[in-house]
Structure formats: C-alpha cells, structure tokens
CSV table of C-alpha atoms in Angstrom, one decimal:
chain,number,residue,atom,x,y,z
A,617,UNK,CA,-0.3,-25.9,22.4
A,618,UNK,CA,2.7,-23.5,21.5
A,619,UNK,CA,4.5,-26.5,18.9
A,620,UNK,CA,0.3,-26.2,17.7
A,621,UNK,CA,0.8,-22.7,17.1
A,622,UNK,CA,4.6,-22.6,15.9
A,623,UNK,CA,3.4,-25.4,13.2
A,624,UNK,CA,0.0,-22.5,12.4
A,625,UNK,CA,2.7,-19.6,12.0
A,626,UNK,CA,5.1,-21.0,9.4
A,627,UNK,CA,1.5,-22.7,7.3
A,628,UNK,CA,0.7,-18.8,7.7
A,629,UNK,CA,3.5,-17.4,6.6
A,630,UNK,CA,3.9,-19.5,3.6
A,631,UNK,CA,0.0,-19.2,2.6
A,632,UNK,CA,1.1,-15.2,3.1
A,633,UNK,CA,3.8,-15.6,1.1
A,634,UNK,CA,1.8,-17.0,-2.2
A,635,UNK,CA,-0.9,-14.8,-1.8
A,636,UNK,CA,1.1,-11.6,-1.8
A,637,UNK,CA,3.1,-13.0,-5.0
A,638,UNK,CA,0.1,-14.0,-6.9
A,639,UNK,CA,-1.9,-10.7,-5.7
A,640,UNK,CA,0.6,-8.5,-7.9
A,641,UNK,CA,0.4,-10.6,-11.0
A,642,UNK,CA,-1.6,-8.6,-12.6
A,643,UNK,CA,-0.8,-5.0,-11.9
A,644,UNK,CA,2.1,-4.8,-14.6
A,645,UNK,CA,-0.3,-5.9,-17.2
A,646,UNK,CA,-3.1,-3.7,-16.2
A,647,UNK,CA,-2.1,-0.9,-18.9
A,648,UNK,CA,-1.9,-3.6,-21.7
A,649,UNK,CA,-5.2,-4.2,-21.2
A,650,UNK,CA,-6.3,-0.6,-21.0
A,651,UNK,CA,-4.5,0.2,-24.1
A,652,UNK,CA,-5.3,-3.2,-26.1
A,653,UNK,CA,-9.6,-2.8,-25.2
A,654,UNK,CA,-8.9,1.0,-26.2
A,655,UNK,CA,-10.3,2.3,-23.1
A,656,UNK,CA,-9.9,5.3,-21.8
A,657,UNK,CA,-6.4,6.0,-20.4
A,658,UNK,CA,-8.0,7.5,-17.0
A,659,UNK,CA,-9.3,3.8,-15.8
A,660,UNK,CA,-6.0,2.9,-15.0
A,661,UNK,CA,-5.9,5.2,-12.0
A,662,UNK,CA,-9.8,5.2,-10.9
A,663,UNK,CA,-9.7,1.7,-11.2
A,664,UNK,CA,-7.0,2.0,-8.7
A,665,UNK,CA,-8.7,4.1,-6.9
A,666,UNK,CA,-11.9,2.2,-7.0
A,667,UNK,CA,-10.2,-0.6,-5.2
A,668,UNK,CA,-8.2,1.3,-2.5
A,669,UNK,CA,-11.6,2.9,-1.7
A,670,UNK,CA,-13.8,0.0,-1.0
A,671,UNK,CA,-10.9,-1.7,0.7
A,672,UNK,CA,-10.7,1.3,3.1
A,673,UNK,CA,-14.1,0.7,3.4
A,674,UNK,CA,-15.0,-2.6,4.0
A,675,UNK,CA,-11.6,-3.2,6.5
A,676,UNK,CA,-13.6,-2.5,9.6
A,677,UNK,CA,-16.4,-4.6,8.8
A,678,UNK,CA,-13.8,-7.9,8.1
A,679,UNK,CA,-11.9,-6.7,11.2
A,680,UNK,CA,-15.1,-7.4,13.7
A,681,UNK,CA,-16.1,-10.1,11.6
A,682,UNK,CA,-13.1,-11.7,12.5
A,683,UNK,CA,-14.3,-12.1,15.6
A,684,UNK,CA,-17.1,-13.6,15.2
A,685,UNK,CA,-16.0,-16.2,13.0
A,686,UNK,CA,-12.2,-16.5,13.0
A,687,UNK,CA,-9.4,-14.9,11.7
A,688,UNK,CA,-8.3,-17.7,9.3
A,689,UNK,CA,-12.2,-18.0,8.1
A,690,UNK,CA,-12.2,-14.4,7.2
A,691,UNK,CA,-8.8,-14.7,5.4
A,692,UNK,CA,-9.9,-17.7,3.4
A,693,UNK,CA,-13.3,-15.7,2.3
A,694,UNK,CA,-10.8,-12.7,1.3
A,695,UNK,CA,-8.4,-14.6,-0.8
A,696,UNK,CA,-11.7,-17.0,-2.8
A,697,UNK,CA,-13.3,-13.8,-3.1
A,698,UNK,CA,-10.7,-12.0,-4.5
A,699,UNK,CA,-10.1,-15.3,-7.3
A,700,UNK,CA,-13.8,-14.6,-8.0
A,701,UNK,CA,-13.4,-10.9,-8.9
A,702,UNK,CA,-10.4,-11.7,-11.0
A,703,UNK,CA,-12.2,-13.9,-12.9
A,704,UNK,CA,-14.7,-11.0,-13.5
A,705,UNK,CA,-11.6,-8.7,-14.2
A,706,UNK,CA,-10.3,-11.1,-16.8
A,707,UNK,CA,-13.6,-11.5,-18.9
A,708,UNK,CA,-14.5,-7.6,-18.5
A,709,UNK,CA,-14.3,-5.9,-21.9
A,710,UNK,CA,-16.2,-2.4,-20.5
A,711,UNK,CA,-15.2,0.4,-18.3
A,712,UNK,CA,-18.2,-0.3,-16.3
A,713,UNK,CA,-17.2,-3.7,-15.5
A,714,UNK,CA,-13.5,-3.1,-15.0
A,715,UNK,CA,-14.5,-0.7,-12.8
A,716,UNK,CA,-16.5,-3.0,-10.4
A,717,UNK,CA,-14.3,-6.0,-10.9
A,718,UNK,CA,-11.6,-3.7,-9.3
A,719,UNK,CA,-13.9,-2.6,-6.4
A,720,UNK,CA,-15.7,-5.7,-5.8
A,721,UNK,CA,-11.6,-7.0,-5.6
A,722,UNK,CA,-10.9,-4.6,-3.1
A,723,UNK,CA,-13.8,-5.6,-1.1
A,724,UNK,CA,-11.9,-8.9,-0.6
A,725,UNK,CA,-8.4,-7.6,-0.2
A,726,UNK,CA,-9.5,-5.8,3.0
A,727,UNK,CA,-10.2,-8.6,3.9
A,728,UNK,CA,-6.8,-9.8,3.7
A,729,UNK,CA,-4.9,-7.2,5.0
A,730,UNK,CA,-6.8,-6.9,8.2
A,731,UNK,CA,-5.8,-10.4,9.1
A,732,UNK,CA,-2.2,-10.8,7.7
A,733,UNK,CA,-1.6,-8.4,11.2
A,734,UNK,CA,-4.3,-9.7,12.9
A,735,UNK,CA,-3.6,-13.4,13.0
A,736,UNK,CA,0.0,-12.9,13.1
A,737,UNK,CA,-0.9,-11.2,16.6
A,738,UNK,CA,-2.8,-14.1,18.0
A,739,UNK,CA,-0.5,-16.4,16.8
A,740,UNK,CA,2.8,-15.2,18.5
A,741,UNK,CA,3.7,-14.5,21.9
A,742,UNK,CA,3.8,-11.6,23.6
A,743,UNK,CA,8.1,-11.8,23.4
A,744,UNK,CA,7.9,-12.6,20.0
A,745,UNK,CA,5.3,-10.6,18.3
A,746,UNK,CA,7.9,-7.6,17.3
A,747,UNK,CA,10.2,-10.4,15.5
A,748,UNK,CA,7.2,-12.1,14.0
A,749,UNK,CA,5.6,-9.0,12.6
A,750,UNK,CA,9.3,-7.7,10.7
A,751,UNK,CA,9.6,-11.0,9.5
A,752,UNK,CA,6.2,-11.0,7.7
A,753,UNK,CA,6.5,-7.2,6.8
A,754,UNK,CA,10.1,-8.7,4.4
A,755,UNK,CA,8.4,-11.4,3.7
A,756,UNK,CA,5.7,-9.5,2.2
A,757,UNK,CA,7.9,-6.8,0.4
A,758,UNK,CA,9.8,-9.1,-1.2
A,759,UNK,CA,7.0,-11.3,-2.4
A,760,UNK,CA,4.8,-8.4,-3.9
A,761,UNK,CA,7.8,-7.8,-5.9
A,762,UNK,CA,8.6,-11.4,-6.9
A,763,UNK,CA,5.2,-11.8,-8.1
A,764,UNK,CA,5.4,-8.3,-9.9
A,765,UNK,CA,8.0,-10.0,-11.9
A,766,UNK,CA,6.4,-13.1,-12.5
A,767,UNK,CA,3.1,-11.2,-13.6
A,768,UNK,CA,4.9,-8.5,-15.7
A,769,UNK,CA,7.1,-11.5,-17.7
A,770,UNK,CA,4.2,-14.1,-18.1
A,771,UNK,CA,2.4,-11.2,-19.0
A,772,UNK,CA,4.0,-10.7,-22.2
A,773,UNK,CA,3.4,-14.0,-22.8
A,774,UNK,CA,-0.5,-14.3,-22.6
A,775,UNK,CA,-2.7,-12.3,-19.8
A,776,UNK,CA,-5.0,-14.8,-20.2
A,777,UNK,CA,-2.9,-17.5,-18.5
A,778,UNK,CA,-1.5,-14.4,-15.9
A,779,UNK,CA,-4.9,-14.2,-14.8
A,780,UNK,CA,-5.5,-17.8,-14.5
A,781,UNK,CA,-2.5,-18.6,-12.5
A,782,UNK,CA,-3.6,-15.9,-10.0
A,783,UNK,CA,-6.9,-17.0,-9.7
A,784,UNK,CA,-5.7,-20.8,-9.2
A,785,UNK,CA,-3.2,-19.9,-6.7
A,786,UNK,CA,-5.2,-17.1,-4.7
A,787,UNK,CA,-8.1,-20.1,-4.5
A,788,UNK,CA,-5.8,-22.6,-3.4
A,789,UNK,CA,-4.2,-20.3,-0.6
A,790,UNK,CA,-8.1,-19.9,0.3
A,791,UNK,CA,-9.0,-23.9,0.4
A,792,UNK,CA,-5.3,-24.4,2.5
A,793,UNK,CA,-6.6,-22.0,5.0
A,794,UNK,CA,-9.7,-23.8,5.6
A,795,UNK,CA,-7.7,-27.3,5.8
A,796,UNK,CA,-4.2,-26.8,7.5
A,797,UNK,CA,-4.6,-23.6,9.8
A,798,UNK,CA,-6.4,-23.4,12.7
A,799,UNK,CA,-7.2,-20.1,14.7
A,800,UNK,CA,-5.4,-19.6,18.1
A,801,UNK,CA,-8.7,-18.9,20.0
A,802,UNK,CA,-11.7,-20.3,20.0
A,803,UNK,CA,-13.7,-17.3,18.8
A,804,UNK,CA,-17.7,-17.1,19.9
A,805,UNK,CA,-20.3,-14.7,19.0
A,806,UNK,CA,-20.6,-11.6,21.0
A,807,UNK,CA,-24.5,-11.0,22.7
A,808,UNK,CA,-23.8,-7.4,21.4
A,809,UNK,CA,-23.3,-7.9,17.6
A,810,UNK,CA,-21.7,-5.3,15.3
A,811,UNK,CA,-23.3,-1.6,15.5
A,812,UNK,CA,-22.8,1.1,12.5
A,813,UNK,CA,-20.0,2.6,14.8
A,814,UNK,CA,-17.6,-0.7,14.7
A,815,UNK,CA,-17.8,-0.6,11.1
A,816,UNK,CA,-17.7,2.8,10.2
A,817,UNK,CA,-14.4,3.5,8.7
A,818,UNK,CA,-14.2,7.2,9.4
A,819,UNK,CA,-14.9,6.7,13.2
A,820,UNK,CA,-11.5,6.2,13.9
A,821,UNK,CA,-10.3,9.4,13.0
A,822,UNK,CA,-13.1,10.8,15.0
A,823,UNK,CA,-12.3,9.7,17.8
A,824,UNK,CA,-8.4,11.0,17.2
A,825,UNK,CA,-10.2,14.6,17.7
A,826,UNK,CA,-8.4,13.8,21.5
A,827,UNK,CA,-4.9,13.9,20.1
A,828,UNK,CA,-5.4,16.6,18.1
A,829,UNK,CA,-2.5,19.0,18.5
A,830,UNK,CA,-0.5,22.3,16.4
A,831,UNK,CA,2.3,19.4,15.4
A,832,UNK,CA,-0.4,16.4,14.7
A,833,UNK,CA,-2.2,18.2,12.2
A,834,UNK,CA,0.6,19.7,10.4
A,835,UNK,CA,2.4,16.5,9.8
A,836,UNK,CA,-0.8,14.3,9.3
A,837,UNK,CA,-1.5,17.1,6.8
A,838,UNK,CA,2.1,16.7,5.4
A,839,UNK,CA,2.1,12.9,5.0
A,840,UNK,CA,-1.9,13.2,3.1
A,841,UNK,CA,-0.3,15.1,0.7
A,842,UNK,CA,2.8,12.7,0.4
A,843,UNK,CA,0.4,10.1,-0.2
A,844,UNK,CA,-1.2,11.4,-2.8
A,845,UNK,CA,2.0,12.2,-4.7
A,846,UNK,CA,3.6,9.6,-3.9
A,847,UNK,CA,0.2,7.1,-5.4
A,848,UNK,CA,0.0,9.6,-8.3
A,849,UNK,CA,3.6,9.4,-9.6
A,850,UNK,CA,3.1,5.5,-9.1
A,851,UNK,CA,0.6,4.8,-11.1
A,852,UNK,CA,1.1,7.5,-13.4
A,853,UNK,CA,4.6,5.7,-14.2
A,854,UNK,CA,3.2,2.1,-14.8
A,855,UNK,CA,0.6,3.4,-17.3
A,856,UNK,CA,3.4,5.8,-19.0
A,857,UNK,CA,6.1,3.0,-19.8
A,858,UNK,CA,3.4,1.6,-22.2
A,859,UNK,CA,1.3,4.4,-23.4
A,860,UNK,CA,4.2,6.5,-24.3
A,861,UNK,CA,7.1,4.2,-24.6
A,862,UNK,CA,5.0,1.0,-25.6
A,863,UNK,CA,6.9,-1.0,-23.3
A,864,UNK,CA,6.0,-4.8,-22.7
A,865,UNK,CA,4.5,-5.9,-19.1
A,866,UNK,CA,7.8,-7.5,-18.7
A,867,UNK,CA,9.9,-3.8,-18.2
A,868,UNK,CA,7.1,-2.8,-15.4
A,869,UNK,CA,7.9,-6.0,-13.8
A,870,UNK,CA,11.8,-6.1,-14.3
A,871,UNK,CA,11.7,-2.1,-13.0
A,872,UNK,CA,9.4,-3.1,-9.9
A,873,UNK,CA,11.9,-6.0,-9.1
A,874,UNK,CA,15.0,-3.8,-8.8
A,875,UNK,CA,12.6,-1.1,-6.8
A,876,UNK,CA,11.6,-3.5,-4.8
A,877,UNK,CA,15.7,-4.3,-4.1
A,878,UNK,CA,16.7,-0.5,-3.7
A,879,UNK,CA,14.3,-0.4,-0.9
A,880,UNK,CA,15.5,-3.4,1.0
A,881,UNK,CA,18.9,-1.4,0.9
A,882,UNK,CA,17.8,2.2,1.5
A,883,UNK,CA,15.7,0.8,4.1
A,884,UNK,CA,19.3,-1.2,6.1
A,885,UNK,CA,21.4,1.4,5.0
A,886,UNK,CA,20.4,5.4,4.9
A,887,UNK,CA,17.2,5.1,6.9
A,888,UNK,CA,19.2,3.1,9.7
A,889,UNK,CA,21.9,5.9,10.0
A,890,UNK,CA,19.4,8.9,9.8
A,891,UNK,CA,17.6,7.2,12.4
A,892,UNK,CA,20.7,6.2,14.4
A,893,UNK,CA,21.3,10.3,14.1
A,894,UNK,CA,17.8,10.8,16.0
A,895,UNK,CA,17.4,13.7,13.3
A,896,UNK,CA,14.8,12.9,11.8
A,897,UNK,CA,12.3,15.6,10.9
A,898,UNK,CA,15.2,17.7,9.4
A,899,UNK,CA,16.3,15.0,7.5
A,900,UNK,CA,12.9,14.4,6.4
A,901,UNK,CA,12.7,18.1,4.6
A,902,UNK,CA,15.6,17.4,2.7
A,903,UNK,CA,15.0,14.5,1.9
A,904,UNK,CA,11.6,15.4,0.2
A,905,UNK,CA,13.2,18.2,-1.7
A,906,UNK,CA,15.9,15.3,-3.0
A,907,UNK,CA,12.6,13.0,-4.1
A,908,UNK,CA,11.4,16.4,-6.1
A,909,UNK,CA,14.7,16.4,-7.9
A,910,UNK,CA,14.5,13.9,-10.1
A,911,UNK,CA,10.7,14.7,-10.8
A,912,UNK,CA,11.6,17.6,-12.2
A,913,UNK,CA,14.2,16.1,-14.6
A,914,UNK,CA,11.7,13.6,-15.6
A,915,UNK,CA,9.4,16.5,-16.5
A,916,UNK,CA,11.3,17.8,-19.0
A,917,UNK,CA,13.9,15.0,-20.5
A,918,UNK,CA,12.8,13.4,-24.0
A,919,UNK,CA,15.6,10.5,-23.4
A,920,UNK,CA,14.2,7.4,-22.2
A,921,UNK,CA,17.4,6.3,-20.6
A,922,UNK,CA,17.6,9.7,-18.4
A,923,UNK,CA,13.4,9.5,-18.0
A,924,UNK,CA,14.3,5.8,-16.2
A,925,UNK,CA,17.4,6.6,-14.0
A,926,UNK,CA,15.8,9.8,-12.4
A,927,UNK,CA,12.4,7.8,-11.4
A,928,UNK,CA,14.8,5.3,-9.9
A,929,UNK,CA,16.9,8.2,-8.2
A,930,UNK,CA,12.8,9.4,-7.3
A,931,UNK,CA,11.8,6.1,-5.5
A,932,UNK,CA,14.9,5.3,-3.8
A,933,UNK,CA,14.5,8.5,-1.9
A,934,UNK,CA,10.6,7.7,-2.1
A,935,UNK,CA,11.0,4.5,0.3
A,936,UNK,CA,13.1,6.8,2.9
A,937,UNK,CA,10.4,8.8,2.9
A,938,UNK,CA,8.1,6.3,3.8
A,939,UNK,CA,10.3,5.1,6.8
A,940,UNK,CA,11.0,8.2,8.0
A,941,UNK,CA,6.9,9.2,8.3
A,942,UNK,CA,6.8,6.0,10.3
A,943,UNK,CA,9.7,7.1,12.3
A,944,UNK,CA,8.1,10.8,12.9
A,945,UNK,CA,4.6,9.0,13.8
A,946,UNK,CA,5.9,6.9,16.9
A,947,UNK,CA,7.6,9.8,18.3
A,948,UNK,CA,5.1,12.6,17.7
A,949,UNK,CA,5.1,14.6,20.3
A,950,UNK,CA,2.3,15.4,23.0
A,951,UNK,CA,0.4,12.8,22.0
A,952,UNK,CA,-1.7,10.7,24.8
A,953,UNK,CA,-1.9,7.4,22.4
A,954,UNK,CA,0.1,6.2,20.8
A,955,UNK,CA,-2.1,4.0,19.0
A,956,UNK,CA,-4.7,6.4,18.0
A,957,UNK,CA,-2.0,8.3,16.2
A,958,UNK,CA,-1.0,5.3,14.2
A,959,UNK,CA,-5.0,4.4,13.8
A,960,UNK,CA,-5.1,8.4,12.3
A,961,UNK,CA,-2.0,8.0,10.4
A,962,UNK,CA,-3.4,4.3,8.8
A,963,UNK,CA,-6.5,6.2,7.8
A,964,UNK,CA,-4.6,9.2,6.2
A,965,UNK,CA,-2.4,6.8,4.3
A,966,UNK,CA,-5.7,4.8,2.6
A,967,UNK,CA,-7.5,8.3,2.2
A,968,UNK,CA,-4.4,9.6,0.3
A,969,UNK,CA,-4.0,6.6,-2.1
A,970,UNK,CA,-7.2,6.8,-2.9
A,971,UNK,CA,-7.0,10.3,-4.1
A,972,UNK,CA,-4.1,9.8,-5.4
A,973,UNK,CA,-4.9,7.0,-7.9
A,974,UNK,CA,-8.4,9.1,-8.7
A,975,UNK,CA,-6.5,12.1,-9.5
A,976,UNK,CA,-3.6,10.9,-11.8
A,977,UNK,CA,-6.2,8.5,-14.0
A,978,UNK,CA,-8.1,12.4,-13.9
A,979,UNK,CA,-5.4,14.5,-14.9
A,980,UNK,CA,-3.7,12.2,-17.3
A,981,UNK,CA,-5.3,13.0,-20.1
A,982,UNK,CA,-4.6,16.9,-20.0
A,983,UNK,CA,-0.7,15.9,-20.3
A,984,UNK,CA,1.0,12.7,-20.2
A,985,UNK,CA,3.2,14.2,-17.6
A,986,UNK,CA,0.7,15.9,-15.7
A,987,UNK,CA,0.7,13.6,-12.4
A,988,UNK,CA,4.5,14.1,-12.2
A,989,UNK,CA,4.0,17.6,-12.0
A,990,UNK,CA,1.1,17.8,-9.4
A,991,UNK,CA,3.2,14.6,-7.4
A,992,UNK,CA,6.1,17.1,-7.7
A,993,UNK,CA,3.9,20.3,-6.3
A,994,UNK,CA,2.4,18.6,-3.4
A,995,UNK,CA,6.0,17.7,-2.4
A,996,UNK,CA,6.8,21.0,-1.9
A,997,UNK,CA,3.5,21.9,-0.1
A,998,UNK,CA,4.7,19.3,2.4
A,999,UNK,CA,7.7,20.7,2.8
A,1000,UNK,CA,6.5,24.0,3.1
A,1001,UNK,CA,4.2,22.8,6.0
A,1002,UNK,CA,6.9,21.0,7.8
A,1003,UNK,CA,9.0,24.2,7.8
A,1004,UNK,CA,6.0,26.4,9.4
A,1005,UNK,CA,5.8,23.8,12.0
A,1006,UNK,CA,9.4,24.1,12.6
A,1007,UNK,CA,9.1,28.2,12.5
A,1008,UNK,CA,6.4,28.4,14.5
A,1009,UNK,CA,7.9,25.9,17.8
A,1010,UNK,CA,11.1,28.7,17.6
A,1011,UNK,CA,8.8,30.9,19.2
A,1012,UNK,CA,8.2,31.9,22.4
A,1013,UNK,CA,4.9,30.4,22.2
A,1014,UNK,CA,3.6,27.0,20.8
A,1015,UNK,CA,-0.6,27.4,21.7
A,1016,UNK,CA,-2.3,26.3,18.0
C-alpha cells in the first residue's frame, strides 16, 4: 500500500506540474486579444475578476464533492472542464462571451485548486505531509512561470496554436488522471448529502466571528487591502506593457519568468533572515512602504527602461510581502484556531483579488496609470492600520 501510494504521489506531482504550466499559457496573451478584437480595455481586469469570483465560489461545492466521488475524479472534471471553456475563450469574439468563457473557466479551476492540497494530503503520511506540501508549493511556482513563458513566446507566434496546446495538454492531464492515479481511500457517499451550509462560501468567515479579536481585524483588514493592490497593480501591468508600450506577449512572459526567479530568491534569502529575526510585524510596515516606492516612480517616469526596473524593485518587495502576511497569520495572537484564521485569511485573499481585478479593468480607462495609484494608496492605508494596532497595544489597555 504505501510503494501504491509513493508510485500515486510522483503521477500527481507530474500531472500537477503540466497543468500549472499549461494553465498560464494564456494569460500573457490575454491583452493581445483585447486590444486586436478592439474591446474594451476594462475586460481585461473583470474578466479577471469574473473568474476569481466564481472560483471563490464554486471551491466549497468541489471540496465536498470530493468526497463523494474522489479526489482524483474531481480533479480530472476540473482540468476537462477547464479545456472545454478554453475552447469557448478561444472562439469568443464578444465581451459577453469572453466574459463567461472566463467565469465558466473559473468554475473548473476551483476545482483544481481544492484538490492539488487536498489529495496531496491523503496521499502522504502524517511525517511527511509538511515536505510534500513545500515540494508541490515550488513545484507549482515555478511551473506557472515556465508556462507564462512558454504562453507569452508561442504567443507571438499564433494564439491560435497557444490555445490549442493548452487545451490538448489540460485534457490530457484530465484523461491521465482517470487512467494512472488512484485515490488513497475508498470514498462512499454520505447518508447526509451536501446542505446549502457545506457549500456556502461565505460560511467560513461566519463562523470565524469566534476568533474575532482588536488584532484579527486590523490585520485581516490590512492584508484585504494588500490584496487588492497588490491584484490591481498586477493586472494593470500586463495590460499596460501592450496598450501603452505595444509590447509582444513574449515581454509579459520573459518579465513574469525573471519575477517568478526574484521570488524564489527573496523568498530563501530576505524573508528567511526577517523571519530568523522573529520581527516580523515591524519589518512588515517597512517593507510595505519600500513596495510603495517604486510605485510612485512608476507614476510619474515617461522612460520605459526606469517604468520596468521600478516594477521589478515593486514585486520583489511584493513577494516578501506575501510571506510575511503568512508569517503574521500563523502567529496571530489570541487566537483559539489556528485553522479558522487561516480559513478567514484564504477567504480575504480570494475576496481581495477579486476586487482587485474588477476595480483596475474599472478605473483603467480614467488614466492609464490609475490602478498604480489606488494600488499605491491602499498600501499606505495598510500601513496606517498596522501602526494603530501597534499604538493602541502601547497602552495600558488592549479591550477592542
């Protein structure tokens, strides 16, 4: 049973692996096509947003699926699904239809992302289920910026063929699934079925009311408002290379590929050593005010060279960030669950890319810069939070 399972992992892992490439293919090209079917320049982030949304959505309903039916069943259905809505993406010449291409896509993706933890949990043993999940979290960072690449260069080439060698691949990751991985329990259906509750997305951060604390809502509050910058500035970025620069898909893939690089080295480098410090929080406030530096240059500098280097300077900094507020979660302070707080902090994240994505496709049209400056703004709200939270435990009295 456990060589069974070792043989289950590494077909896992590799099926993980293609589907994460392949699932980025297209978003370097996505602003070509915006700008070549003369659409609207703010479907590039409600499209976005679209997606994110019905992902958040549809993620509790794939997670109880799952069992009923199997992890790996669910997985396959979420990566043939999300071929199908490619292929609708590919042939959609509308704004309607982008639109539910993107959402019907994200549908399927939920599917996807519940069970890349999921099965990865079943699968492992209890001793190595910490290894197993950082080995699939590089795995997958470095894959959604390989295939980033790949899409971005064949992209230049013909989107056409981009979209068809998504499609083939995501469909075959789908059909290997069914053939060459099994589940590690044999799952069975449960006498009670599924209730509105199991499904509802927004029930888990009900039930975090519990947790609720002075310092929990603060930084939850905080990190909302990162996410949203930090999803704004994002897409903003991939849709300005080409709309104001007229860059090919190839420079959004070249530019994600070295992103993707800086963060493997912030990640072993600064983030080790701040955390090594146990200084966190304050480090964290500085460090947001370094990620609003650059913005700011960005804002105002006509020079494409100068525009490049201080979004780079901007998402190295960015991916401490995003250590850091996992960091500050696990040790938050008073809490009673741990996992509740991560549950509430998972929720916060979707909630914040969502309006994120919404807002910059919005606002873009007012300026082209526009989502740089309200990234840049909510920055400093956060920071401004954090430092009430750190004025108000100096006194004498921390009741809310």
């Amino acid at each position: 049973m456990h060589q069974l399972k070792k043989i289950s992992l590494y077909r896992f892992l590799l099926i993980v692996v293609l589907e994460s490439a392949s699932s980025n293919f297209i978003l370097p090209v996505t602003p070509t096509i915006i700008k070549n079917l003369n659409l609207p320049d703010s479907l590039f982030g409600l499209s976005y947003a679209g997606m994110s949304l019905s992902c958040f959505l549809f993620a509790p309903f794939w997670a109880k699926i799952s069992n009923k039916i199997g992890r790996v069943n669910v997985y396959a259905t979420g990566c043939i699904g999300y071929a199908l809505a490619q292929v609708m993406f590919c042939f959609s010449t509308t704004y309607a239809l982008i639109m539910a291409a993107r959402i019907i896509s994200g549908v399927f993706i939920g599917a996807i992302n519940v069970i890349h933890l999921a099965y990865l949990i079943d699968i492992s043993s209890k001793d190595d289920v910490g290894k197993n999940v950082i080995t699939m979290s590089t795995l997958v960072s470095v894959s959604c910026t390989f295939g980033y690449l790949v899409g971005g260069v064949m992209g230049d080439c013909s989107i056409f063929w981009t979209f068809m060698f998504q499609i083939l691949i995501l469909a075959g990751c789908g059909a290997a699934l069914f053939v060459f991985v099994k589940d590690a329990y044999d799952y069975k259906c449960n006498e009670n079925g599924i209730t509105f509750k199991d499904i509802n997305p927004f029930s888990s951060m009900l039930d975090c009311r519990k947790i609720m604390n002075r310092t929990v809502v603060i930084w939850m509050s905080a990190f909302f408002l990162l996410w949203i910058s930090n999803t704004a500035c994002d897409q903003c970025f991939n849709f300005y290379l080409k709309d104001q620069f007229n860059f090919p898909p190839s420079y959004n893939g070249y530019l994600k590929a070295l992103m993707g690089v800086i963060t493997l080295l912030v990640n072993f480098t600064l983030c080790r050593m701040i955390v090594r410090k146990n200084n966190i929080r304050r480090s964290f406030g500085v460090n947001l005010l370094l990620c609003a530096a650059p913005i700011i240059i960005m804002l105002f500098s006509k020079n494409i060279i100068v525009f490049l280097v201080a979004y780079i300077v901007y998402f190295a900094f960015n991916a401490i960030n995003t250590t850091l507020q996992q960091s500050v979660v696990s040790n938050m302070e008073d809490q009673k669950s741990s996992a509740e707080v991560v549950a509430f902090y998972n929720s916060v994240q979707s909630l914040g890319s969502v309006i994120g994505a919404a807002a910059a496709g919005l606002i873009y049209g007012i300026s082209s810069t526009s989502s740089f400056v309200f990234g840049c703004v909510l920055i400093i709200a956060a920071v401004f939070m954090m430092g009430v939270d750190a004025a108000v435990k100096r006194k004498p009295s921390n009741s809310l």
